[in-house]
XYZ file of C-alpha atoms in Angstrom:
581
model
C 125.539 93.560 130.836
C 124.796 90.127 132.406
C 127.265 87.249 132.081
C 126.659 83.529 131.529
C 126.620 81.485 134.740
C 129.922 79.690 135.323
C 131.592 81.459 132.399
C 133.312 84.591 133.714
C 133.591 87.347 131.125
C 131.226 85.707 128.602
C 128.315 87.992 127.792
C 124.866 86.462 127.457
C 123.612 89.088 125.059
C 124.873 91.845 122.820
C 123.118 94.038 120.237
C 125.923 93.147 117.814
C 125.243 89.427 118.201
C 121.495 89.935 117.961
C 121.967 91.899 114.739
C 124.249 89.186 113.303
C 121.740 86.436 114.179
C 118.819 88.324 112.639
C 120.701 89.132 109.458
C 122.417 85.814 108.783
C 119.431 83.626 109.651
C 117.317 85.756 107.309
C 119.806 85.132 104.509
C 119.747 81.383 105.196
C 115.967 81.349 104.967
C 116.227 83.205 101.658
C 118.557 80.568 100.214
C 122.152 81.338 101.174
C 124.096 78.094 101.580
C 127.692 79.349 101.532
C 129.355 82.027 103.653
C 132.915 83.156 102.949
C 134.596 84.816 105.912
C 137.819 86.721 106.445
C 138.662 87.144 110.147
C 138.683 90.432 112.041
C 137.724 92.026 115.329
C 134.928 94.378 114.256
C 133.165 91.532 112.378
C 133.419 88.980 115.208
C 129.675 88.807 115.879
C 129.019 87.905 112.237
C 131.876 85.378 112.278
C 130.704 83.578 115.413
C 127.114 83.373 114.205
C 128.355 82.033 110.860
C 130.300 79.349 112.753
C 127.146 78.368 114.658
C 125.173 78.182 111.411
C 127.800 75.827 110.048
C 127.657 73.720 113.221
C 123.923 73.170 112.761
C 124.547 72.430 109.045
C 122.568 75.401 107.786
C 125.515 76.674 105.717
C 128.991 75.695 104.591
C 131.554 78.153 105.951
C 134.792 78.977 104.113
C 137.460 80.903 106.041
C 140.083 82.805 104.042
C 142.670 85.202 105.462
C 142.880 87.200 102.208
C 139.751 89.218 101.419
C 140.482 89.312 97.693
C 140.609 85.508 97.702
C 137.402 85.436 99.731
C 135.618 87.707 97.276
C 136.507 85.675 94.204
C 135.732 82.422 96.022
C 132.224 83.783 96.566
C 132.033 84.778 92.901
C 132.720 81.169 91.907
C 130.102 79.861 94.335
C 127.531 82.327 92.987
C 128.335 81.426 89.378
C 127.811 77.727 90.027
C 124.644 78.130 92.134
C 123.163 81.091 90.215
C 122.378 82.471 93.668
C 124.173 84.884 96.001
C 126.970 83.872 98.337
C 127.882 85.992 101.361
C 131.299 87.583 101.952
C 132.044 88.881 105.453
C 134.955 91.222 106.208
C 136.129 93.419 109.026
C 136.679 97.163 108.644
C 139.457 99.186 107.021
C 141.558 97.932 104.117
C 139.783 94.568 104.324
C 136.794 96.142 102.644
C 138.906 97.507 99.776
C 140.454 94.092 99.137
C 137.025 92.755 98.136
C 136.645 95.488 95.500
C 138.190 93.490 92.583
C 135.661 90.703 93.097
C 132.843 93.254 93.367
C 133.905 94.757 90.023
C 134.038 91.342 88.343
C 130.611 90.459 89.733
C 129.260 93.794 88.504
C 130.541 93.434 84.960
C 129.596 89.739 84.760
C 126.162 90.075 86.374
C 127.005 87.663 89.219
C 124.875 87.937 92.408
C 127.094 88.647 95.405
C 126.365 90.004 98.888
C 129.202 91.749 100.715
C 128.866 92.390 104.465
C 131.496 94.801 105.796
C 131.787 95.536 109.494
C 132.385 99.171 110.459
C 132.813 101.561 113.383
C 129.738 103.353 114.693
C 129.114 106.959 113.728
C 130.898 108.450 116.746
C 134.181 106.719 115.827
C 134.207 107.790 112.190
C 136.230 110.721 110.816
C 138.373 111.005 113.976
C 141.232 108.783 112.733
C 140.010 105.852 114.779
C 142.046 102.715 114.155
C 141.118 100.602 111.095
C 138.458 103.094 110.085
C 137.917 104.556 106.635
C 134.926 105.818 104.692
C 133.120 102.557 103.891
C 129.540 103.572 103.029
C 129.198 103.625 99.268
C 132.835 102.676 98.731
C 131.988 100.348 95.808
C 130.232 103.164 93.981
C 128.099 102.312 90.943
C 129.342 98.711 90.893
C 126.688 97.578 93.377
C 122.956 97.167 92.793
C 122.057 98.075 96.356
C 124.048 99.730 99.143
C 123.044 100.558 102.709
C 124.877 101.790 105.781
C 123.164 100.243 108.804
C 123.681 102.191 112.067
C 125.018 100.277 115.036
C 122.235 98.380 116.845
C 121.341 99.552 120.329
C 119.122 96.677 121.464
C 115.907 98.535 120.672
C 112.666 96.680 119.771
C 112.209 96.038 116.067
C 115.917 96.024 115.138
C 115.897 92.321 114.256
C 112.870 92.710 112.006
C 114.516 95.680 110.295
C 117.687 93.649 109.680
C 115.655 90.798 108.169
C 113.915 93.289 105.884
C 117.273 94.616 104.695
C 118.343 91.020 103.943
C 115.229 90.635 101.755
C 116.111 93.832 99.870
C 119.718 92.739 99.395
C 118.729 89.275 98.151
C 116.264 90.665 95.621
C 118.703 93.325 94.406
C 121.555 90.813 93.998
C 119.334 88.597 91.852
C 117.989 91.568 89.893
C 114.417 90.366 90.320
C 112.980 93.834 89.844
C 115.527 95.535 87.607
C 116.766 92.637 85.505
C 120.355 93.473 86.464
C 121.814 90.870 88.861
C 125.085 91.740 90.546
C 126.766 92.615 93.842
C 125.214 94.415 96.813
C 126.891 95.994 99.844
C 125.693 96.052 103.438
C 127.944 98.183 105.652
C 127.251 97.188 109.244
C 128.277 99.367 112.161
C 128.873 97.667 115.540
C 129.547 99.090 118.996
C 131.251 97.295 121.823
C 130.591 94.772 123.196
C 131.282 93.355 119.743
C 129.932 89.876 120.504
C 128.373 87.668 123.137
C 127.759 83.958 123.582
C 125.894 82.778 120.492
C 122.779 80.783 121.399
C 122.270 77.231 120.184
C 120.522 77.480 116.814
C 119.767 73.755 116.507
C 116.040 74.291 117.049
C 115.734 77.088 114.523
C 113.707 76.238 111.452
C 115.761 76.434 108.265
C 114.587 75.189 104.858
C 116.464 72.060 103.808
C 117.377 73.383 100.359
C 116.791 77.090 100.719
C 114.363 79.175 98.757
C 114.795 78.809 95.027
C 116.580 81.752 93.439
C 114.109 83.852 91.517
C 115.039 84.446 87.873
C 115.725 88.106 87.114
C 113.098 90.053 85.256
C 113.732 91.360 81.770
C 115.286 94.814 81.835
C 112.434 97.321 81.467
C 112.218 98.952 78.039
C 113.854 96.151 76.058
C 111.588 94.488 73.519
C 111.406 91.044 71.951
C 112.446 91.165 68.296
C 111.146 88.788 65.621
C 113.455 88.298 62.630
C 112.483 86.923 59.239
C 114.702 88.950 56.915
C 116.891 87.013 54.469
C 119.838 89.276 55.293
C 123.209 87.553 55.490
C 123.387 87.167 59.248
C 125.871 85.742 61.732
C 125.081 84.904 65.357
C 127.890 85.907 67.731
C 128.022 84.227 71.138
C 130.353 85.869 73.627
C 131.072 84.854 77.198
C 127.973 83.813 79.124
C 125.682 83.727 76.072
C 124.343 80.324 77.073
C 122.501 77.725 74.990
C 119.950 80.276 73.733
C 122.457 81.545 71.176
C 122.998 78.077 69.728
C 119.276 77.346 69.634
C 118.560 80.633 67.866
C 121.332 80.159 65.279
C 120.133 76.640 64.530
C 116.466 77.617 64.234
C 117.320 80.573 61.992
C 119.835 78.675 59.867
C 122.690 81.158 60.436
C 126.394 80.634 61.251
C 127.237 80.531 64.971
C 130.466 82.287 66.011
C 130.764 81.072 69.605
C 133.624 81.786 71.984
C 134.920 78.951 74.126
C 133.369 80.284 77.376
C 130.068 81.241 75.767
C 128.115 78.146 76.786
C 127.050 78.004 73.131
C 130.032 76.238 71.558
C 128.253 73.246 70.096
C 125.755 72.331 67.407
C 125.744 71.951 63.615
C 126.056 75.679 62.866
C 129.249 76.230 64.851
C 132.092 78.082 63.126
C 135.299 77.534 65.120
C 137.619 79.375 62.711
C 135.554 82.547 62.896
C 138.564 84.843 63.208
C 140.025 83.740 59.896
C 136.684 83.878 58.107
C 135.766 87.325 59.454
C 139.067 88.568 58.027
C 138.238 87.221 54.544
C 136.275 89.529 52.180
C 134.127 86.658 50.829
C 132.959 85.860 54.360
C 133.305 88.709 56.850
C 133.074 91.279 54.067
C 129.604 90.085 53.051
C 127.967 90.105 56.513
C 124.886 92.321 56.564
C 123.643 91.684 60.086
C 125.054 90.393 63.377
C 122.993 89.162 66.326
C 125.087 89.282 69.499
C 124.570 87.261 72.677
C 126.773 87.543 75.755
C 130.063 89.433 76.041
C 132.589 88.832 73.232
C 136.147 89.414 74.499
C 138.551 87.030 72.755
C 139.137 88.536 69.321
C 139.691 91.802 67.526
C 137.751 90.652 64.494
C 134.350 90.644 66.218
C 134.398 94.274 67.436
C 135.805 95.318 64.050
C 132.801 93.704 62.359
C 130.325 95.357 64.733
C 131.821 98.795 64.080
C 131.272 98.629 60.319
C 128.512 101.099 59.390
C 126.919 98.792 56.815
C 126.384 95.959 59.341
C 123.121 95.990 61.295
C 123.897 95.030 64.896
C 121.291 93.536 67.237
C 122.385 92.902 70.828
C 120.345 90.451 72.888
C 120.574 91.587 76.508
C 117.785 90.210 78.717
C 119.713 91.327 81.811
C 122.616 93.546 82.658
C 123.399 97.137 83.480
C 125.947 97.355 80.672
C 125.509 96.230 77.063
C 128.233 95.158 74.641
C 127.995 97.733 71.848
C 131.397 98.711 70.357
C 129.955 101.304 67.951
C 127.263 102.579 70.352
C 124.699 102.115 67.581
C 123.286 98.632 68.163
C 119.625 97.846 68.601
C 119.250 96.470 72.141
C 116.523 93.868 72.726
C 115.637 91.468 75.501
C 115.196 88.478 73.188
C 115.048 87.454 69.534
C 113.103 84.759 67.815
C 112.560 83.496 64.308
C 109.279 84.258 62.573
C 107.530 80.883 62.520
C 105.256 82.074 59.699
C 108.235 82.658 57.434
C 109.126 80.104 54.779
C 112.050 77.699 55.176
C 115.497 79.159 54.532
C 116.136 79.792 50.865
C 118.808 77.878 48.923
C 120.939 81.022 49.153
C 120.632 81.089 52.962
C 121.528 77.413 53.224
C 124.518 77.971 50.975
C 125.576 80.926 53.136
C 125.517 78.771 56.264
C 127.210 75.837 54.561
C 130.069 77.936 53.228
C 130.952 79.152 56.742
C 130.647 75.776 58.458
C 132.492 73.675 55.862
C 135.271 76.200 55.301
C 135.836 76.384 59.053
C 136.060 72.603 59.254
C 138.586 72.476 56.405
C 140.736 75.065 58.138
C 140.715 73.040 61.358
C 141.583 69.836 59.502
C 144.424 71.647 57.770
C 145.816 72.755 61.127
C 145.863 69.169 62.341
C 147.669 67.947 59.233
C 150.214 70.782 59.182
C 150.771 71.039 62.950
C 154.270 69.956 63.843
C 153.071 68.630 67.187
C 150.414 66.388 65.668
C 152.230 63.061 65.317
C 149.495 60.657 64.224
C 150.566 57.050 63.666
C 149.313 55.240 60.554
C 146.579 52.963 61.905
C 146.627 50.763 58.775
C 150.321 50.085 59.341
C 149.520 48.839 62.825
C 147.093 46.282 61.358
C 149.478 45.127 58.657
C 150.861 41.587 58.550
C 154.210 42.998 57.501
C 156.524 43.187 60.542
C 158.235 46.245 59.079
C 154.929 48.100 58.866
C 154.031 47.196 62.446
C 157.449 48.307 63.630
C 156.997 51.635 61.842
C 153.615 52.031 63.530
C 155.058 51.228 66.967
C 157.842 53.772 66.527
C 155.378 56.444 65.400
C 153.119 55.658 68.348
C 156.038 55.939 70.763
C 157.105 59.217 69.162
C 153.598 60.598 69.592
C 153.552 59.665 73.276
C 156.978 61.251 73.817
C 156.206 64.411 71.834
C 156.871 67.663 73.718
C 153.777 69.614 74.710
C 152.733 72.699 72.785
C 149.970 75.148 73.675
C 147.715 73.675 71.000
C 148.309 70.165 72.324
C 147.555 71.277 75.881
C 144.342 72.986 74.791
C 143.209 69.950 72.809
C 144.012 67.482 75.601
C 142.198 69.494 78.256
C 139.140 69.772 76.026
C 139.166 66.032 75.244
C 139.308 65.014 78.891
C 136.517 67.350 80.036
C 132.961 65.993 80.001
C 129.481 67.396 80.718
C 129.608 66.315 84.378
C 132.940 68.160 84.833
C 133.641 71.872 85.185
C 136.260 73.804 83.203
C 137.531 77.234 84.290
C 139.820 79.265 82.014
C 142.193 81.973 83.158
C 142.831 85.239 81.341
C 146.008 84.191 79.532
C 147.136 83.067 76.092
C 145.679 79.640 76.727
C 142.007 80.663 76.624
C 142.664 82.091 73.168
C 144.435 78.887 72.123
C 141.346 76.919 73.078
C 139.093 79.401 71.328
C 141.071 79.057 68.099
C 141.279 75.276 67.999
C 138.790 73.190 69.975
C 135.708 71.758 68.311
C 132.129 71.996 69.519
C 131.303 70.261 72.789
C 128.526 70.955 75.265
C 130.445 71.226 78.517
C 130.288 73.750 81.398
C 132.993 76.390 80.848
C 133.571 79.483 82.965
C 136.019 82.374 82.850
C 136.123 85.714 84.639
C 135.525 87.751 81.474
C 133.647 90.656 83.054
C 136.927 92.528 83.301
C 139.147 89.703 81.980
C 141.695 90.165 84.762
C 144.081 87.492 85.971
C 143.142 88.074 89.605
C 141.031 85.568 91.476
C 141.099 82.757 88.903
C 142.070 79.938 91.279
C 139.711 81.311 93.946
C 136.818 81.391 91.483
C 137.533 77.836 90.360
C 137.594 76.614 93.968
C 134.255 78.324 94.560
C 132.749 76.611 91.526
C 134.075 73.237 92.665
C 132.795 73.691 96.222
C 129.297 74.696 95.087
C 128.946 72.079 92.347
C 126.443 69.229 92.876
C 127.673 66.005 94.435
C 127.554 64.170 91.097
C 129.997 66.626 89.492
C 133.238 65.115 88.258
C 136.507 67.033 88.109
C 136.775 70.807 88.153
C 139.794 71.846 86.082
C 141.228 75.330 85.788
C 143.643 76.172 82.975
C 145.850 79.200 83.489
C 149.281 80.674 82.911
C 152.055 80.852 85.464
C 151.551 84.538 86.328
C 147.821 83.985 86.817
C 148.578 81.264 89.354
C 151.143 83.373 91.197
C 148.802 86.366 91.305
C 146.218 84.275 93.188
C 148.574 82.039 95.135
C 146.781 82.863 98.394
C 143.815 80.875 97.098
C 145.794 77.672 97.704
C 145.347 78.120 101.470
C 142.219 76.373 102.798
C 140.805 76.771 106.274
C 141.834 73.975 108.649
C 139.418 71.055 108.452
C 137.534 72.430 105.444
C 136.346 70.229 102.606
C 138.625 70.068 99.568
C 136.832 69.358 96.290
C 138.336 67.436 93.399
C 140.062 70.315 91.638
C 142.955 70.155 89.189
C 144.851 73.375 88.500
C 146.620 73.041 85.143
C 149.372 75.624 84.773
C 150.939 76.263 81.370
C 154.317 77.526 82.556
C 156.309 79.496 79.989
C 158.122 81.594 82.572
C 156.265 84.890 82.241
C 153.595 86.923 80.502
C 154.118 85.744 76.943
C 150.640 86.921 75.959
C 152.383 90.234 75.193
C 154.453 88.524 72.491
C 151.483 88.859 70.159
C 150.912 92.583 70.709
C 152.423 95.519 68.850
C 154.566 96.390 71.860
C 156.682 93.277 71.229
C 158.013 94.862 68.018
C 158.264 98.462 69.209
C 159.758 98.157 72.712
C 163.461 97.614 73.459
C 164.000 93.873 74.142
C 165.448 94.455 77.625
C 162.557 96.690 78.671
C 160.039 94.307 77.104
C 161.463 91.438 79.127
C 161.638 93.385 82.368
C 158.326 95.238 82.540
C 155.985 93.349 80.189
C 156.943 89.666 80.204
C 157.940 89.832 83.920
C 159.812 86.508 83.888
C 159.648 84.211 86.922
C 161.397 81.031 88.065
C 159.165 79.838 90.879
C 159.443 76.182 91.898
C 155.779 75.252 91.495
C 156.281 71.829 93.083
C 157.597 73.398 96.274
C 154.748 75.882 96.210
C 152.213 73.059 95.979
C 153.889 71.180 98.827
C 153.854 74.274 101.040
C 150.065 74.529 100.720
C 149.384 70.777 100.887
C 148.404 70.290 97.241
C 149.244 67.200 95.194
C 151.743 68.012 92.433
C 152.472 66.479 89.008
C 154.675 67.702 86.167
C 153.994 66.658 82.574
C 156.564 67.253 79.830
C 155.338 64.846 77.120
C 152.049 64.090 75.473
C 151.824 60.714 77.212
C 152.417 62.224 80.643
C 149.840 64.926 79.949
C 147.152 62.457 78.892
C 147.825 60.300 81.938
C 147.660 63.243 84.344
C 144.413 64.575 82.874
C 142.709 61.196 82.620
C 143.276 60.255 86.266
C 143.591 63.340 88.475
C 144.040 62.637 92.191
C 141.205 63.198 94.620
C 141.247 66.541 96.360
C 143.263 69.524 95.189
C 146.168 69.125 92.788
C 148.435 71.158 90.527
C 149.585 69.906 87.133
C 152.526 71.901 85.781
C 153.066 71.803 82.017
C 156.263 73.546 80.849
C 155.673 75.392 77.559
C 158.140 76.925 75.106
C 158.336 80.666 74.577
């Protein structure tokens, strides 16, 4: 193999490098703008080409030493861009560490492309170092999987690699099947594993990348037109999007929208849907439910959908899996209201009004009765009587100094998040607190609800923040203390990499108190409950933040919380909010 002049030991060419160039440049031309890389020897050709692509500003490269972090970072990027991000790993256990992110992408329908380096055929199944069975290792979770043999420098190999990139891109977006999700390219490489990467400055790359093609409707799913006067509720689970709100409003039916649905706004919104579904005069009279997205935050919704007398229609334009608790729903690609039908009857309007107004009264009652809601008397503050003004000032000071509850934290975070911001919610008690209390507001909210695990939450939020448009404000992620600790490796950025404006808000109650609300809390011995379910912790979060170079703030009162949320520092920061058990 020839060497570069004046550079002893540096190869001028290598089939591995040629394969990496052909594959990665093809992905860039298709629209990839972010590559997430975990280092390793077998993947060095891919890594060095990725570095060159970053040098010529064709991509933004993110280096992470933990493959699980890398995978969820790419999930966040793909969620924000609605287009695939690339994850590159070396061989062996590195490939298995991406599996959690692959599963989340599968169940959430997020386009993701995983490139795993591997040994060539002759080194497999002989206990070669860092070698396991990688082809097909993600099983049915991927939309497309291929094991590419090691390149040998033969003519046509680059064109074949580019063709595989086209297949992977289309499969990840679900353009043919209507089921976007992850894909897996297992790439064998022989030594020499890399060579000098040529200057790619003169290569022609599109300035913005090819627009991501919207997935097709899943074959066999029809469009359903509804005009029946049946007592109907519209349920919007995670990822339902604005279509659910538009449909509920056009049909004149109550909208039961979860906080991460993308549908939690509009005049038909019913925030207190849990309480109303449990009441016979509301939930007991439902005749039909139209479901968008993936409901995950209540027990009342699946209980409703399992009732034999309730007709269930699930709107699933994409997706390999469909939310159908009773396995009896009618699955359609879309629903619309019959425009030839007459306006809603007085009975239908009364049905909608009873849900909406009762929900509002329940929310107002919570505010009045909540012990943490210390609202000063505004009229007293305007009074000419010094005693009244003094009373107002004391009440105002008491409100500012009030200790923070979960409800207060949820309300404050919601108030300080605007449409140009991003809000990411971890899988803890706090997402349910928001879902129970916050009013309608059209803001971007994301949560990893495909499998609703606590893993990868910070990584996903960082990915969303990195991929967000330049005009985006603050990306905030709300999570519990265990969720932060589970993904603590996400706090480590590559040296010299861009840090977005991201505020991690941790509600720290010292353990997994979400289990306090489950039956196990009453049936298990207290010592065992504490040890194996709550898993208490006493980590110094401030020291943790300092170790990773993050700005740190601690808020213990309402005033401190409002100040911290209203003016987060630039770059990455952690806001710790101690919460009572």
